[in-house]
Amino acid sequence: MDIIYLLMPLALIFVAVAVWAFFWAVDDGQYDDLESPSHSILFDQEPSAQKTTTSISTSENKAND
């Protein structure tokens, strides 16, 4: 029964931190655009020239080692 005196304040602190984190995320803009990320996976994007050059130079370095 004595453990409840420890667990109740810990649970309340945990809930308070979770509520604070939720409101911080909302204020920080984490939930502003929920639609675009789900639609962006449907469209192919061309790889940029910089990524291609980096991957080629990396594979050449591995071949030379």
JSON list of C-alpha atoms in Angstrom, two decimals:
[
{"chain": "A", "resi": 1, "resn": "MET", "atom": "CA", "xyz": [0.00, 0.00, 0.00]},
{"chain": "A", "resi": 2, "resn": "ASP", "atom": "CA", "xyz": [2.94, 2.32, 0.61]},
{"chain": "A", "resi": 3, "resn": "ILE", "atom": "CA", "xyz": [4.04, 2.00, -3.01]},
{"chain": "A", "resi": 4, "resn": "ILE", "atom": "CA", "xyz": [0.93, 3.88, -4.14]},
{"chain": "A", "resi": 5, "resn": "TYR", "atom": "CA", "xyz": [2.31, 7.00, -2.46]},
{"chain": "A", "resi": 6, "resn": "LEU", "atom": "CA", "xyz": [5.27, 6.77, -4.83]},
{"chain": "A", "resi": 7, "resn": "LEU", "atom": "CA", "xyz": [3.49, 5.62, -7.98]},
{"chain": "A", "resi": 8, "resn": "MET", "atom": "CA", "xyz": [0.69, 8.19, -7.99]},
{"chain": "A", "resi": 9, "resn": "PRO", "atom": "CA", "xyz": [2.99, 11.25, -8.04]},
{"chain": "A", "resi": 10, "resn": "LEU", "atom": "CA", "xyz": [5.20, 9.56, -10.62]},
{"chain": "A", "resi": 11, "resn": "ALA", "atom": "CA", "xyz": [2.18, 8.85, -12.81]},
{"chain": "A", "resi": 12, "resn": "LEU", "atom": "CA", "xyz": [0.98, 12.43, -12.50]},
{"chain": "A", "resi": 13, "resn": "ILE", "atom": "CA", "xyz": [4.43, 13.74, -13.41]},
{"chain": "A", "resi": 14, "resn": "PHE", "atom": "CA", "xyz": [4.53, 11.38, -16.40]},
{"chain": "A", "resi": 15, "resn": "VAL", "atom": "CA", "xyz": [1.12, 12.58, -17.61]},
{"chain": "A", "resi": 16, "resn": "ALA", "atom": "CA", "xyz": [2.13, 16.21, -17.14]},
{"chain": "A", "resi": 17, "resn": "VAL", "atom": "CA", "xyz": [5.29, 15.68, -19.20]},
{"chain": "A", "resi": 18, "resn": "ALA", "atom": "CA", "xyz": [3.30, 13.91, -21.94]},
{"chain": "A", "resi": 19, "resn": "VAL", "atom": "CA", "xyz": [0.75, 16.74, -22.11]},
{"chain": "A", "resi": 20, "resn": "TRP", "atom": "CA", "xyz": [3.53, 19.33, -22.19]},
{"chain": "A", "resi": 21, "resn": "ALA", "atom": "CA", "xyz": [5.30, 17.43, -25.02]},
{"chain": "A", "resi": 22, "resn": "PHE", "atom": "CA", "xyz": [2.07, 17.24, -27.00]},
{"chain": "A", "resi": 23, "resn": "PHE", "atom": "CA", "xyz": [1.37, 20.97, -26.71]},
{"chain": "A", "resi": 24, "resn": "TRP", "atom": "CA", "xyz": [5.01, 21.77, -27.48]},
{"chain": "A", "resi": 25, "resn": "ALA", "atom": "CA", "xyz": [4.77, 19.68, -30.68]},
{"chain": "A", "resi": 26, "resn": "VAL", "atom": "CA", "xyz": [1.55, 21.41, -31.70]},
{"chain": "A", "resi": 27, "resn": "ASP", "atom": "CA", "xyz": [3.03, 24.86, -31.07]},
{"chain": "A", "resi": 28, "resn": "ASP", "atom": "CA", "xyz": [6.21, 23.87, -32.92]},
{"chain": "A", "resi": 29, "resn": "GLY", "atom": "CA", "xyz": [4.23, 23.01, -36.06]},
{"chain": "A", "resi": 30, "resn": "GLN", "atom": "CA", "xyz": [4.58, 19.24, -36.06]},
{"chain": "A", "resi": 31, "resn": "TYR", "atom": "CA", "xyz": [0.92, 18.76, -36.92]},
{"chain": "A", "resi": 32, "resn": "ASP", "atom": "CA", "xyz": [0.52, 21.60, -39.44]},
{"chain": "A", "resi": 33, "resn": "ASP", "atom": "CA", "xyz": [0.61, 19.48, -42.60]},
{"chain": "A", "resi": 34, "resn": "LEU", "atom": "CA", "xyz": [-0.61, 15.92, -42.17]},
{"chain": "A", "resi": 35, "resn": "GLU", "atom": "CA", "xyz": [-1.56, 15.29, -45.81]},
{"chain": "A", "resi": 36, "resn": "SER", "atom": "CA", "xyz": [1.59, 16.06, -47.82]},
{"chain": "A", "resi": 37, "resn": "PRO", "atom": "CA", "xyz": [3.88, 13.36, -46.37]},
{"chain": "A", "resi": 38, "resn": "SER", "atom": "CA", "xyz": [1.33, 10.65, -47.11]},
{"chain": "A", "resi": 39, "resn": "HIS", "atom": "CA", "xyz": [0.92, 11.86, -50.69]},
{"chain": "A", "resi": 40, "resn": "SER", "atom": "CA", "xyz": [4.61, 12.44, -51.35]},
{"chain": "A", "resi": 41, "resn": "ILE", "atom": "CA", "xyz": [5.44, 8.72, -51.19]},
{"chain": "A", "resi": 42, "resn": "LEU", "atom": "CA", "xyz": [3.20, 8.15, -54.20]},
{"chain": "A", "resi": 43, "resn": "PHE", "atom": "CA", "xyz": [5.28, 10.32, -56.54]},
{"chain": "A", "resi": 44, "resn": "ASP", "atom": "CA", "xyz": [8.70, 9.35, -57.88]},
{"chain": "A", "resi": 45, "resn": "GLN", "atom": "CA", "xyz": [11.43, 11.91, -57.57]},
{"chain": "A", "resi": 46, "resn": "GLU", "atom": "CA", "xyz": [14.42, 12.06, -59.85]},
{"chain": "A", "resi": 47, "resn": "PRO", "atom": "CA", "xyz": [17.70, 11.67, -57.96]},
{"chain": "A", "resi": 48, "resn": "SER", "atom": "CA", "xyz": [19.76, 14.81, -57.93]},
{"chain": "A", "resi": 49, "resn": "ALA", "atom": "CA", "xyz": [23.10, 14.99, -59.72]},
{"chain": "A", "resi": 50, "resn": "GLN", "atom": "CA", "xyz": [24.92, 15.58, -56.46]},
{"chain": "A", "resi": 51, "resn": "LYS", "atom": "CA", "xyz": [23.65, 12.34, -54.92]},
{"chain": "A", "resi": 52, "resn": "THR", "atom": "CA", "xyz": [24.60, 10.39, -58.05]},
{"chain": "A", "resi": 53, "resn": "THR", "atom": "CA", "xyz": [28.10, 11.88, -58.08]},
{"chain": "A", "resi": 54, "resn": "THR", "atom": "CA", "xyz": [28.57, 11.13, -54.40]},
{"chain": "A", "resi": 55, "resn": "SER", "atom": "CA", "xyz": [27.48, 7.52, -54.76]},
{"chain": "A", "resi": 56, "resn": "ILE", "atom": "CA", "xyz": [29.75, 7.00, -57.79]},
{"chain": "A", "resi": 57, "resn": "SER", "atom": "CA", "xyz": [32.77, 8.50, -56.05]},
{"chain": "A", "resi": 58, "resn": "THR", "atom": "CA", "xyz": [32.05, 6.43, -52.94]},
{"chain": "A", "resi": 59, "resn": "SER", "atom": "CA", "xyz": [31.87, 3.20, -54.95]},
{"chain": "A", "resi": 60, "resn": "GLU", "atom": "CA", "xyz": [35.10, 4.13, -56.77]},
{"chain": "A", "resi": 61, "resn": "ASN", "atom": "CA", "xyz": [36.84, 4.67, -53.42]},
{"chain": "A", "resi": 62, "resn": "LYS", "atom": "CA", "xyz": [35.71, 1.26, -52.22]},
{"chain": "A", "resi": 63, "resn": "ALA", "atom": "CA", "xyz": [36.98, -0.36, -55.43]},
{"chain": "A", "resi": 64, "resn": "ASN", "atom": "CA", "xyz": [40.40, 1.30, -55.05]},
{"chain": "A", "resi": 65, "resn": "ASP", "atom": "CA", "xyz": [40.87, 0.10, -51.47]}
]
